[in-house]
Short mmCIF file of C-alpha atoms and ligand atoms in Angstrom, two decimals:
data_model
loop_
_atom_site.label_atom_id
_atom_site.label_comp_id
_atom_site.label_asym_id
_atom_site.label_seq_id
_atom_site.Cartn_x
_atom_site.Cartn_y
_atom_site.Cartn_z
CA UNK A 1218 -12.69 -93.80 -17.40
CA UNK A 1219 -10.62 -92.07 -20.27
CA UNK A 1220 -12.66 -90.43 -22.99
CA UNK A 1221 -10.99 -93.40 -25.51
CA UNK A 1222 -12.60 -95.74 -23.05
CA UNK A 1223 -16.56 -94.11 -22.62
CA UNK A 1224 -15.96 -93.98 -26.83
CA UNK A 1225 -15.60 -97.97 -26.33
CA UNK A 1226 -18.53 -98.82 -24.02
CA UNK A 1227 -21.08 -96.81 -25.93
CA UNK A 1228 -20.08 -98.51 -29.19
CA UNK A 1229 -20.37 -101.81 -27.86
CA UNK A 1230 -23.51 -101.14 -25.77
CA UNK A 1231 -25.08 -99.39 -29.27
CA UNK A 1232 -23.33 -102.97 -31.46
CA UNK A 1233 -25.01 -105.28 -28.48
CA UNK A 1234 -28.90 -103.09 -28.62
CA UNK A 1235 -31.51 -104.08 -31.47
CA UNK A 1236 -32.48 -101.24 -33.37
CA UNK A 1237 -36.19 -101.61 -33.10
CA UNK A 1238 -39.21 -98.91 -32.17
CA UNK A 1239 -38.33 -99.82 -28.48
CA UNK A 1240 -35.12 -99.24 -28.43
CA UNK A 1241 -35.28 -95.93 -31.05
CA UNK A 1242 -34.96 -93.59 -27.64
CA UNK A 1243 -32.12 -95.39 -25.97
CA UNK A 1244 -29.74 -95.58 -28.93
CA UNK A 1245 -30.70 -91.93 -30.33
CA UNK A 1246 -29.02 -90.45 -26.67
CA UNK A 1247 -26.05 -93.01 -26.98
CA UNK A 1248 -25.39 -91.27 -30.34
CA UNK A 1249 -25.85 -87.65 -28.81
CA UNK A 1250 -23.59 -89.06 -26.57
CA UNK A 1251 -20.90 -90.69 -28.77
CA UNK A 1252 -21.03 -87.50 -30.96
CA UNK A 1253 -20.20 -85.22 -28.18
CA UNK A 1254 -17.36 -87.87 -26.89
CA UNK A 1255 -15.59 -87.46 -30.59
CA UNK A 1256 -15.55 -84.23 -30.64
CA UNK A 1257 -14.10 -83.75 -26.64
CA UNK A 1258 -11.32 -86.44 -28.26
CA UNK A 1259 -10.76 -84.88 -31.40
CA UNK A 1260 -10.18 -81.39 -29.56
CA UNK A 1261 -7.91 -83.10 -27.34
CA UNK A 1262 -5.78 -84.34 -30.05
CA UNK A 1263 -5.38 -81.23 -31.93
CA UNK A 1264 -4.02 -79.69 -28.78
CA UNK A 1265 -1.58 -81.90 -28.75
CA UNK A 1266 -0.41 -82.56 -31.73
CA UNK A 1267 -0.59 -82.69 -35.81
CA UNK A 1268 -3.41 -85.05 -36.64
CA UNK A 1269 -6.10 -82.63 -37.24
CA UNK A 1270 -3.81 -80.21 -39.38
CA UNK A 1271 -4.79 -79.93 -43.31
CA UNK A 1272 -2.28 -79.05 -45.95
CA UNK A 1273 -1.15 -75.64 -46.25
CA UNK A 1274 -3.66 -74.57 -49.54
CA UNK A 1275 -4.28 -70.72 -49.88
CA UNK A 1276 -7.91 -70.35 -51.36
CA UNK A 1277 -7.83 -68.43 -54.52
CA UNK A 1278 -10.74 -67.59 -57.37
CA UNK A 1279 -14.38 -68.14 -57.42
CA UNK A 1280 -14.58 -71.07 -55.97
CA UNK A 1281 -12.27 -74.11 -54.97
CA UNK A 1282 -13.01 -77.92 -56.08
CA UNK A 1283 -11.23 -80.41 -53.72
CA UNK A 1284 -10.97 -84.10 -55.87
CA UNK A 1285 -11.18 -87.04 -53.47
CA UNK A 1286 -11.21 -90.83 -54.03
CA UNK A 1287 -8.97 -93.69 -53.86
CA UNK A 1288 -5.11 -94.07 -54.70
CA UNK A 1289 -5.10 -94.86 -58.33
CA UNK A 1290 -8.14 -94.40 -59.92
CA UNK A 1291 -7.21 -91.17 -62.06
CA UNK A 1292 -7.40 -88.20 -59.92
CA UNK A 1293 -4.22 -85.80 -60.83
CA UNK A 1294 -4.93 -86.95 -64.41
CA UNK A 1295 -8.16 -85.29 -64.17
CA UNK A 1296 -6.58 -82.58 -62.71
CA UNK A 1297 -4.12 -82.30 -65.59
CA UNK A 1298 -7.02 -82.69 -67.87
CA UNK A 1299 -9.73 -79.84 -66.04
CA UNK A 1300 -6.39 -77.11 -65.65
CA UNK A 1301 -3.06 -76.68 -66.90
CA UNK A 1302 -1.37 -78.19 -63.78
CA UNK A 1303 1.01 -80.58 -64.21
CA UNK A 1304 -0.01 -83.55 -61.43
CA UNK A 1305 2.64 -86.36 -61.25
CA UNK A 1306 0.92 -89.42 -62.55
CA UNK A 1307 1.63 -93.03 -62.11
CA UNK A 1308 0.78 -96.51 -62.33
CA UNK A 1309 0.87 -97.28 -59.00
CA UNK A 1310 -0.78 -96.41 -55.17
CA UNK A 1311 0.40 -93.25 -53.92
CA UNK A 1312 1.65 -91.14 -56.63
CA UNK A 1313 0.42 -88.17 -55.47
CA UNK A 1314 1.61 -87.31 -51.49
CA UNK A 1315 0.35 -83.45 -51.25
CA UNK A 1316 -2.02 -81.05 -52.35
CA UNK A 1317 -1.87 -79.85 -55.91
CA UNK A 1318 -3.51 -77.21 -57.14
CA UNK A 1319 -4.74 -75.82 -60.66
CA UNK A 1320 -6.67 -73.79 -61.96
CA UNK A 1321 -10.05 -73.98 -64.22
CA UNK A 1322 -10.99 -71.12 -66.31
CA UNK A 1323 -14.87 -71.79 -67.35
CA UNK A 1324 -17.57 -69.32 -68.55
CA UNK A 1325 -15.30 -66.36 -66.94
CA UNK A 1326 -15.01 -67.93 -63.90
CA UNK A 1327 -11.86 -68.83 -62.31
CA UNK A 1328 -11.92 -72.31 -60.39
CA UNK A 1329 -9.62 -73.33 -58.04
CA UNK A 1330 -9.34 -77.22 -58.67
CA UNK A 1331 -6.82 -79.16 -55.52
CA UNK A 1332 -5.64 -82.44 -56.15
CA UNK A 1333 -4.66 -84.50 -53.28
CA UNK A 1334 -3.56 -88.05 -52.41
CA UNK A 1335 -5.81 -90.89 -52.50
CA UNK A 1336 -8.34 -92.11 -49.00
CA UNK A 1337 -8.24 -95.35 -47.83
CA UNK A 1338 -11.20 -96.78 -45.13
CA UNK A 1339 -10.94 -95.10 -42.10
CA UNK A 1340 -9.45 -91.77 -43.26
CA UNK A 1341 -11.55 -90.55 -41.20
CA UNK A 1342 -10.46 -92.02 -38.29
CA UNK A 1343 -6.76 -90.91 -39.23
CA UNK A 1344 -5.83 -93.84 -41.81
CA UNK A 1345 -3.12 -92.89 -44.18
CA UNK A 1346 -2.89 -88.97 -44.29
CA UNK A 1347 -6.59 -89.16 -44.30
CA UNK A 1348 -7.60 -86.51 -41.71
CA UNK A 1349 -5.41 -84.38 -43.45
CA UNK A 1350 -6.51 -84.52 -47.26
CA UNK A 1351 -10.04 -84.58 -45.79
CA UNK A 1352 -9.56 -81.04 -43.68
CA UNK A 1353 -9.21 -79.65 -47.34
CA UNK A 1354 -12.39 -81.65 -48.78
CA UNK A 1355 -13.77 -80.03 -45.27
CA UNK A 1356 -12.96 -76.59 -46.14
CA UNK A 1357 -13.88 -76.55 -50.64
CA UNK A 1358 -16.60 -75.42 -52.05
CA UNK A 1359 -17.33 -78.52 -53.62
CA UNK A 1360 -15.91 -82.01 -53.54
CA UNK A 1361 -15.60 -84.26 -57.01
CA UNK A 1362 -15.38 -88.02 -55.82
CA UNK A 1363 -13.82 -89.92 -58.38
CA UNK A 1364 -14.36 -93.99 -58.99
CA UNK A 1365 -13.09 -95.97 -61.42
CA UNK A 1366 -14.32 -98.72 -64.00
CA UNK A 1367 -12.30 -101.10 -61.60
CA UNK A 1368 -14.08 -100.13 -58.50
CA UNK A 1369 -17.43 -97.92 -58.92
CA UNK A 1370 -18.83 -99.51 -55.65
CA UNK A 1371 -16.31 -97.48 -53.43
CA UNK A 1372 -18.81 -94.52 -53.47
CA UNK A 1373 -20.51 -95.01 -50.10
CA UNK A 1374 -17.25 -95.67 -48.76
CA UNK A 1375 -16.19 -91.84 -49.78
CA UNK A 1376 -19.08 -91.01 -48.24
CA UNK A 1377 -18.94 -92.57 -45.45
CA UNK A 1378 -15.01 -90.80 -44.52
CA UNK A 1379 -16.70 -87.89 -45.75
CA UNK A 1380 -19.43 -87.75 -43.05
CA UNK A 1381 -16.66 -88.99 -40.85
CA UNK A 1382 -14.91 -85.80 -40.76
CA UNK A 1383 -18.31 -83.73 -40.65
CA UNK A 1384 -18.73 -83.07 -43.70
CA UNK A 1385 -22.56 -83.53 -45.06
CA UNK A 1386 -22.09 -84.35 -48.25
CA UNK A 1387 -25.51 -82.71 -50.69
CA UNK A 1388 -27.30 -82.22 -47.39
CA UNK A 1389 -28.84 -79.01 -46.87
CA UNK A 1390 -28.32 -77.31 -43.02
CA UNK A 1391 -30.99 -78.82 -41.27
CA UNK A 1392 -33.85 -76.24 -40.59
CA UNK A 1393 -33.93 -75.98 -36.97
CA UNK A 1394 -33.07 -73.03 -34.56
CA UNK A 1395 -31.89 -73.47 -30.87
CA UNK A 1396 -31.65 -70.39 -28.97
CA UNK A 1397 -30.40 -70.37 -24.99
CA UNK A 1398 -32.14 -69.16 -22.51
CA UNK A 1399 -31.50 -67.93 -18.81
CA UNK A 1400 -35.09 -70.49 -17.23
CA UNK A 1401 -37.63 -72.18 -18.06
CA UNK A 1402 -36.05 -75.51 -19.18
CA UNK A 1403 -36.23 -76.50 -22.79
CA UNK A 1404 -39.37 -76.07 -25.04
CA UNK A 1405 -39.82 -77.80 -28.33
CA UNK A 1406 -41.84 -75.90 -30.75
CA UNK A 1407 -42.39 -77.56 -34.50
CA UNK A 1408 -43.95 -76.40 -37.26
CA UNK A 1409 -44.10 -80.35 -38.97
CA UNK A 1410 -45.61 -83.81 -37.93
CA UNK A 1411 -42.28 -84.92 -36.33
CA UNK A 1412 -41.46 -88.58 -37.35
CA UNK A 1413 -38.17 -89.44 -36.94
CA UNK A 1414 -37.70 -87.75 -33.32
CA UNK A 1415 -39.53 -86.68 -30.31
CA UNK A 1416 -39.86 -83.84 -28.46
CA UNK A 1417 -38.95 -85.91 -25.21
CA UNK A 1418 -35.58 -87.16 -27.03
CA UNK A 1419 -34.55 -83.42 -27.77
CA UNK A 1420 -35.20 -82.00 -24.77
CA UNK A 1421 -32.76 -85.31 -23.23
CA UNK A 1422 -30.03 -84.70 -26.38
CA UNK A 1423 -29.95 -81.17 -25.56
CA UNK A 1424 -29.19 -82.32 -21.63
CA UNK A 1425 -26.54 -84.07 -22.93
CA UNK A 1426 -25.21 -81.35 -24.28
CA UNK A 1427 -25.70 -79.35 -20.56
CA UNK A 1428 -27.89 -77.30 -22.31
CA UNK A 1429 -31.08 -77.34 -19.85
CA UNK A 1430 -32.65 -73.75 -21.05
CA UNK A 1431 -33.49 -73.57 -24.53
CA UNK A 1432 -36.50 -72.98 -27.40
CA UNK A 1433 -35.92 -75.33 -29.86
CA UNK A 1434 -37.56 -74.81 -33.03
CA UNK A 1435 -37.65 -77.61 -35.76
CA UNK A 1436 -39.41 -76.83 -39.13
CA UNK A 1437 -38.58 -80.03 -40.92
CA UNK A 1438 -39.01 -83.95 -40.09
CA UNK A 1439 -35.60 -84.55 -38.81
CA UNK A 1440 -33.80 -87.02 -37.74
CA UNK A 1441 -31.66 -87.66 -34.01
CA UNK A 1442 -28.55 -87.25 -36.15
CA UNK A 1443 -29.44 -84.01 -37.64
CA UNK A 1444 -30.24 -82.95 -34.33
CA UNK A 1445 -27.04 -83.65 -33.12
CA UNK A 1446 -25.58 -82.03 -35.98
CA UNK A 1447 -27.41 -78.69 -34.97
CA UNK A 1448 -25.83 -79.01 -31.55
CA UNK A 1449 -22.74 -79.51 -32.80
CA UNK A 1450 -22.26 -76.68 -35.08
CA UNK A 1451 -19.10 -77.75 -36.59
CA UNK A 1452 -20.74 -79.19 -39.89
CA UNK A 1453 -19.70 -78.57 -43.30
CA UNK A 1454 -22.70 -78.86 -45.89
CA UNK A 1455 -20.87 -78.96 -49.07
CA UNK A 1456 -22.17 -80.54 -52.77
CA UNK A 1457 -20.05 -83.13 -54.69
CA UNK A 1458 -20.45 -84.66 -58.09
CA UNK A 1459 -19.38 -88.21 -58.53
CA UNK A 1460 -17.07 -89.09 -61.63
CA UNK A 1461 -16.32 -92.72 -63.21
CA UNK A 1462 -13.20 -92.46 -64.86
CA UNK A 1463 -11.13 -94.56 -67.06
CA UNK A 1464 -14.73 -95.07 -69.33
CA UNK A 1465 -12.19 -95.30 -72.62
CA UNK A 1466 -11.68 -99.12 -70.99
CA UNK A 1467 -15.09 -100.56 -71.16
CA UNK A 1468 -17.83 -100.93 -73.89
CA UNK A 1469 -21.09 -98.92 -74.26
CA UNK A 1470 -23.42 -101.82 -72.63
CA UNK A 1471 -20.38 -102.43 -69.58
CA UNK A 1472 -20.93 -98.49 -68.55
CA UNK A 1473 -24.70 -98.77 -68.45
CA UNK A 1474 -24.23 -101.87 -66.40
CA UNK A 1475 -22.70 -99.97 -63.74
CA UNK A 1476 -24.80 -96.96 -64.24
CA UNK A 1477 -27.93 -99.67 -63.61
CA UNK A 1478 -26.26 -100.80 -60.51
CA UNK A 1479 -24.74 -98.20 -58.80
CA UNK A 1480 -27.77 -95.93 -59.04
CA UNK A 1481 -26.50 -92.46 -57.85
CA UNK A 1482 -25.55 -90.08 -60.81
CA UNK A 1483 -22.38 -90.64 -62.38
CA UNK A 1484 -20.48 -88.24 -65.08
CA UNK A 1485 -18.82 -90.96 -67.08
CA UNK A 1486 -15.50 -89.53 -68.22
CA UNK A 1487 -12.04 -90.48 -69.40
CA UNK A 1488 -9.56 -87.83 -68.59
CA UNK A 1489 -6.72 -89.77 -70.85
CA UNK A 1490 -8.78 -90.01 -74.20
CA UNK A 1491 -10.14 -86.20 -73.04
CA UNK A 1492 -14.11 -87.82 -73.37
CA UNK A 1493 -17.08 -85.65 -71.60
CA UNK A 1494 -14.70 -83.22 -70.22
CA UNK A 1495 -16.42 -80.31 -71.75
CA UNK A 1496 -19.86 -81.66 -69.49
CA UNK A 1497 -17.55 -82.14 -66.44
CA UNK A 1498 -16.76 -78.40 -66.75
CA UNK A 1499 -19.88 -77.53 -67.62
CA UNK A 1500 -21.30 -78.96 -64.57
CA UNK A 1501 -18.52 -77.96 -61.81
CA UNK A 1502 -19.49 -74.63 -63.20
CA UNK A 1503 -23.35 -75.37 -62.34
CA UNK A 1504 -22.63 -76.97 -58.85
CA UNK A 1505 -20.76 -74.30 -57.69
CA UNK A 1506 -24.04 -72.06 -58.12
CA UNK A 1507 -22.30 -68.82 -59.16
CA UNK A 1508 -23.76 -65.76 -60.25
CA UNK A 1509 -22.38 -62.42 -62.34
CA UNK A 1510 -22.60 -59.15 -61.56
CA UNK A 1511 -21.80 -56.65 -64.26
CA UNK A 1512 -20.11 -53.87 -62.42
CA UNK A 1513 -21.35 -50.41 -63.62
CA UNK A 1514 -19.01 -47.16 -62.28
CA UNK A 1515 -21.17 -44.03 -61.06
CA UNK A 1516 -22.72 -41.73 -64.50
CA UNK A 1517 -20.64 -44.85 -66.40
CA UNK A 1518 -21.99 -48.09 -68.52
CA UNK A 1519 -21.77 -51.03 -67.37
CA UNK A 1520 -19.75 -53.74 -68.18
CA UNK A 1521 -21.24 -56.46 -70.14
CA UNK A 1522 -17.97 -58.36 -71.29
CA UNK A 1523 -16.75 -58.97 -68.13
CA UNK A 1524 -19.03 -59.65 -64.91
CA UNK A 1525 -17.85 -60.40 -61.72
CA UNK A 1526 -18.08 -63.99 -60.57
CA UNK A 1527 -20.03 -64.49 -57.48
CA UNK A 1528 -21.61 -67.24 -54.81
CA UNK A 1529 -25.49 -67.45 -55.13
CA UNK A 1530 -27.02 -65.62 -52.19
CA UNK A 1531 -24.32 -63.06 -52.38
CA UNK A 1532 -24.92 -59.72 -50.51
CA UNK A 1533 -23.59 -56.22 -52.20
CA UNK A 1534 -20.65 -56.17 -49.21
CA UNK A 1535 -19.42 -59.52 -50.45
CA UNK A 1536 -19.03 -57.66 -54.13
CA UNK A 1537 -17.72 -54.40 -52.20
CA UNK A 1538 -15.30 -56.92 -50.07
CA UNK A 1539 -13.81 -59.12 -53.50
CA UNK A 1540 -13.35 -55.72 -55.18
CA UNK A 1541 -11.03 -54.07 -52.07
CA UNK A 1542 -11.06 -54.96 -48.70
CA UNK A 1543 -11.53 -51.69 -47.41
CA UNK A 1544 -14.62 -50.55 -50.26
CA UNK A 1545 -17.07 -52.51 -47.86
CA UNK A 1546 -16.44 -50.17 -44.73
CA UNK A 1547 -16.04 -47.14 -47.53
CA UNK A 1548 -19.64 -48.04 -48.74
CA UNK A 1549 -22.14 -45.36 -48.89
CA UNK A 1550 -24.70 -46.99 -50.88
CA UNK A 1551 -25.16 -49.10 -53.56
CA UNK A 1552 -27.62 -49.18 -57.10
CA UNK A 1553 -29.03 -51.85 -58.51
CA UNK A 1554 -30.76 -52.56 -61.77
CA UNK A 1555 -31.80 -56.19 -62.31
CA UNK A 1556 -34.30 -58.67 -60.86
CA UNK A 1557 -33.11 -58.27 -57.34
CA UNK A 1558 -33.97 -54.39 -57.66
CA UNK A 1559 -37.69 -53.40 -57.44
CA UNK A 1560 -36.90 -51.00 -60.01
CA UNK A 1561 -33.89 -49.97 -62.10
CA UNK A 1562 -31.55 -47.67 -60.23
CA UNK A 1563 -32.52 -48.91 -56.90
CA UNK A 1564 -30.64 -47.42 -54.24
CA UNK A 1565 -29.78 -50.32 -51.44
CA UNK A 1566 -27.28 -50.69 -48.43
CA UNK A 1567 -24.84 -53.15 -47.64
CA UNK A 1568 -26.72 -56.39 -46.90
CA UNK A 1569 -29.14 -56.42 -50.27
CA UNK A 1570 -28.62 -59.99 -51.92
CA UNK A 1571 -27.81 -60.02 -55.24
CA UNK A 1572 -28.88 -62.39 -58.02
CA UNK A 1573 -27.71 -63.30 -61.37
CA UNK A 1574 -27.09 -61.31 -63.96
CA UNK A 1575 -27.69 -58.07 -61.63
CA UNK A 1576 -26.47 -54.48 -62.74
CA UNK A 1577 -24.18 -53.11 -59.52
CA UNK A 1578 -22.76 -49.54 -58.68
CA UNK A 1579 -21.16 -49.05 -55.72
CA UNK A 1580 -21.26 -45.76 -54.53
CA UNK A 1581 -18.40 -44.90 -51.61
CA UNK A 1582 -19.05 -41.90 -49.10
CA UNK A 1583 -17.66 -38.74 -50.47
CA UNK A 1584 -14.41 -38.98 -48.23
CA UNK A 1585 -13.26 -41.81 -50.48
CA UNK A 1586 -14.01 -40.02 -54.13
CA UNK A 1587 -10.25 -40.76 -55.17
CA UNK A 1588 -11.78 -44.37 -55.40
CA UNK A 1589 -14.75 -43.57 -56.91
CA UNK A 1590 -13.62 -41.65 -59.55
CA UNK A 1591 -10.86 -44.29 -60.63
CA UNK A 1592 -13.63 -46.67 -60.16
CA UNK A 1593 -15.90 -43.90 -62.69
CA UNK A 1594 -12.77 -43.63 -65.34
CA UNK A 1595 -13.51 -47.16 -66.89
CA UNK A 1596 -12.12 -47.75 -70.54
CA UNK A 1597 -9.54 -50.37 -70.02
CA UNK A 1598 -7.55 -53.14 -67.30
CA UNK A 1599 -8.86 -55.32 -65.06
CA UNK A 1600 -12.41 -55.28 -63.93
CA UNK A 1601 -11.10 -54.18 -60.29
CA UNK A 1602 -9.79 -51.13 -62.00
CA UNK A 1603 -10.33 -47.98 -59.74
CA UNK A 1604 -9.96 -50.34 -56.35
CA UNK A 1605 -7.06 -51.20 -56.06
N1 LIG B 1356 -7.16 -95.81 -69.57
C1 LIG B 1356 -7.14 -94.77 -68.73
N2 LIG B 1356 -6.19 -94.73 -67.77
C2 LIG B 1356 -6.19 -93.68 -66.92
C3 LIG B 1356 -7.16 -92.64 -66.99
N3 LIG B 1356 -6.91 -91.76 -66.01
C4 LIG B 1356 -5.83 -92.22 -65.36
N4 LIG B 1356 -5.39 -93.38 -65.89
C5 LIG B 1356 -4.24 -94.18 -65.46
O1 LIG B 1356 -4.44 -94.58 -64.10
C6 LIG B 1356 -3.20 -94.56 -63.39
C7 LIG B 1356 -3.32 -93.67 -62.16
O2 LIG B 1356 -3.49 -92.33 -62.56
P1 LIG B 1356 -3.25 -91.10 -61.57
O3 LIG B 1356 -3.84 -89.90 -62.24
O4 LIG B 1356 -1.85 -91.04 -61.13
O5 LIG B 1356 -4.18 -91.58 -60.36
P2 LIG B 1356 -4.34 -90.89 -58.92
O6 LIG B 1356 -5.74 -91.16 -58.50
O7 LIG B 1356 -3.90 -89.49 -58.96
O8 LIG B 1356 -3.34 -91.77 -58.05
P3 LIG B 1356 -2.69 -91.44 -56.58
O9 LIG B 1356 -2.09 -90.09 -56.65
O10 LIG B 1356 -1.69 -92.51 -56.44
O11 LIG B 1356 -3.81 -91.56 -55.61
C8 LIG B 1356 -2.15 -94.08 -64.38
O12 LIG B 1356 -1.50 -95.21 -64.91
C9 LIG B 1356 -2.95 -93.36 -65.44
O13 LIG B 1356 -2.33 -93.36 -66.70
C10 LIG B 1356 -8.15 -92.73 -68.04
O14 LIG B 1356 -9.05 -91.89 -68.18
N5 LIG B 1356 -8.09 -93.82 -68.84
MG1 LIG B 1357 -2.46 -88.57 -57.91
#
């Protein structure tokens, strides 16, 4: 039997099973084993062909925004709206065939915002250009779904092609470590009541993934499917923010109606009459969970104007790497002032994490002073002045 064909029996043997206490155990391995049967047939395909290819989309700035929803509900004028791109917009399904990309200039940071063409059901599965416009949801930093007044009740649809393509959509990695081992079999160790699971079911998921020496340690209640997750290690865990559009076509009461019913929190906007754009920015800003650094050169002052734009849990090489790619191999140290320092001036190496609003110099080793003292001169330019 074909892998196509094992994909076909379990499905049917999982549609045929009751989901009930007594069958939890049986259907929780048929998943570990349909799980492990995609992936074997989505690796196949993509050695033999296009279908798992994304679009061609060079990351650039702080962050990058992928919009996703279906054909026709508003998404390149959004775009057009959030950045200065210029999105062909129509009135009909399709308008939009390839990524677009602009670009979103918001409390100093600089957001890279990709429009792409509309998802139909089964995207996932390779409907439409699906797989491909949902490799680049796959690889953003965020994802903005985008309904319509017409059709708000698509959202667990998105979702659903979403987790299709393994992304996990405002899910947080699940906290569970599984290291190898040479013997002993597999031991379960966890640190919670376990509901959802039991140790007997991980120790026979992790045989299904021929891994028969392991500790497994699980510090939260999760579930088979996070397990599997784990195992798989090809998840994306990436935040979204959902968007009604088109809100300059319905009354006051008509919008709280769907609010009421659709119960997952919208940001009501209307990219043509240019209503609660200024929020939508605001809050793109907020999901993307930046932080700024104020860059200060050696014996200089810092700059205050200007701060660098950063990911939350940022480490001082990640500064040293955005700066120049070859500062974070020149570091020697680095000095911090700031509430990640325990006290201003703080010397600390490479790996320190940095939080907002921290006060950096980087300090390279003294075969690399040409750098430094550019980096010292400040006055003037670009805040990368001195690394480049
Ligand atoms: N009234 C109103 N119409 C809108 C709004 N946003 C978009 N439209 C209209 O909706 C239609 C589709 O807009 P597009 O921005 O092309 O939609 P899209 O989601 O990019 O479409 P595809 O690229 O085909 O997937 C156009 O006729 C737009 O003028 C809005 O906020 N209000
Ligand atoms: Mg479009």
């Amino acid at each position: 039997m074909g892998v196509p064909e094992k994909i076909k029996a379990i499905e049917e043997e999982m549609k045929k099973t009751q989901v009930n206490k007594a069958t939890e155990h049986h259907l929780g391995l048929l998943r570990a084993k349909l799980a492990k049967l995609k992936r074997e047939q989505d690796e196949n395909r993509s050695r033999g062909g296009a279908s798992s290819i994304g679009y061609d989309v060079k990351k650039s700035g702080d962050g990058t925004v992928a919009i996703i929803g279906l054909p026709n509900v508003g998404k390149s004028t959004l775009l057009n709206r959030l950045t200065k791109a210029n999105s062909k917009v129509g009135a009909y399904n399709f308008t939009t065939l390839t990524v677009v990309p602009g670009v979103l200039n918001h409390n100093g940071a600089s957001i890279q915002i990709l429009d792409l063409p509309g998802i139909i059901e089964r995207a996932a599965s390779g409907m439409g250009l699906g797989k491909r416009i949902l490799s680049v949801a796959r690889s953003a930093d965020m994802i903005l779904l985008v309904v319509d007044i017409y059709r708000p009740k698509v959202h667990p649809l998105l979702i659903k092609e979403l987790r299709g393509m393994g992304i996990r959509p405002d899910e947080q990695p699940p906290n569970v470590v599984i290291e190898k081992t040479q013997t002993g079999g597999v031991s379960v160790t966890s640190m919670v009541k376990l509901t959802k699971i039991t140790p007997r079911l991980v120790r026979e998921i992790l045989n299904v993934y021929k891994m028969s020496n392991a500790r497994v340690m699980i510090r939260e209640d999760i579930t088979t499917d996070q397990l599997i997750d784990v195992l798989l290690g090809n998840r994306r865990y990436v935040s979204t923010l959902t968007i009604l559009t088109k809100v300059d076509l319905i009354t006051k009461q008509e919008l709280d109606e769907i609010k009421s019913k659709l119960r997952i929190n919208l940001i009501p906007v209307s990219a043509d009459s240019n209503l609660n754009i200024e929020n939508l920015k605001d809050q793109i800003y907020q999901t993307l969970n930046f932080i700024r650094i104020y860059l200060r050169p050696e014996g200089g002052e810092a700059d205050f104007q200007e701060p660098l734009i950063v990911k939350d849990g940022s480490l001082v090489q990640d500064v040293a790497d955005k700066l120049h790619k070859e500062l974070k191999t020149q570091l020697r140290y680095a000095q911090i002032w700031g509430k990640s320092a325990k006290f201003g001036g703080q010397k600390v190496g490479s790996t320190h994490a940095l939080m907002d609003e921290d006060v950096l110099t980087l300090v390279p080793r003294r075969g690399d002073r040409t750098m430094k003292s550019r980096n010292a001169s400040g006055g003037s330019g670009s805040r990368t002045q001195g690394y480049d």
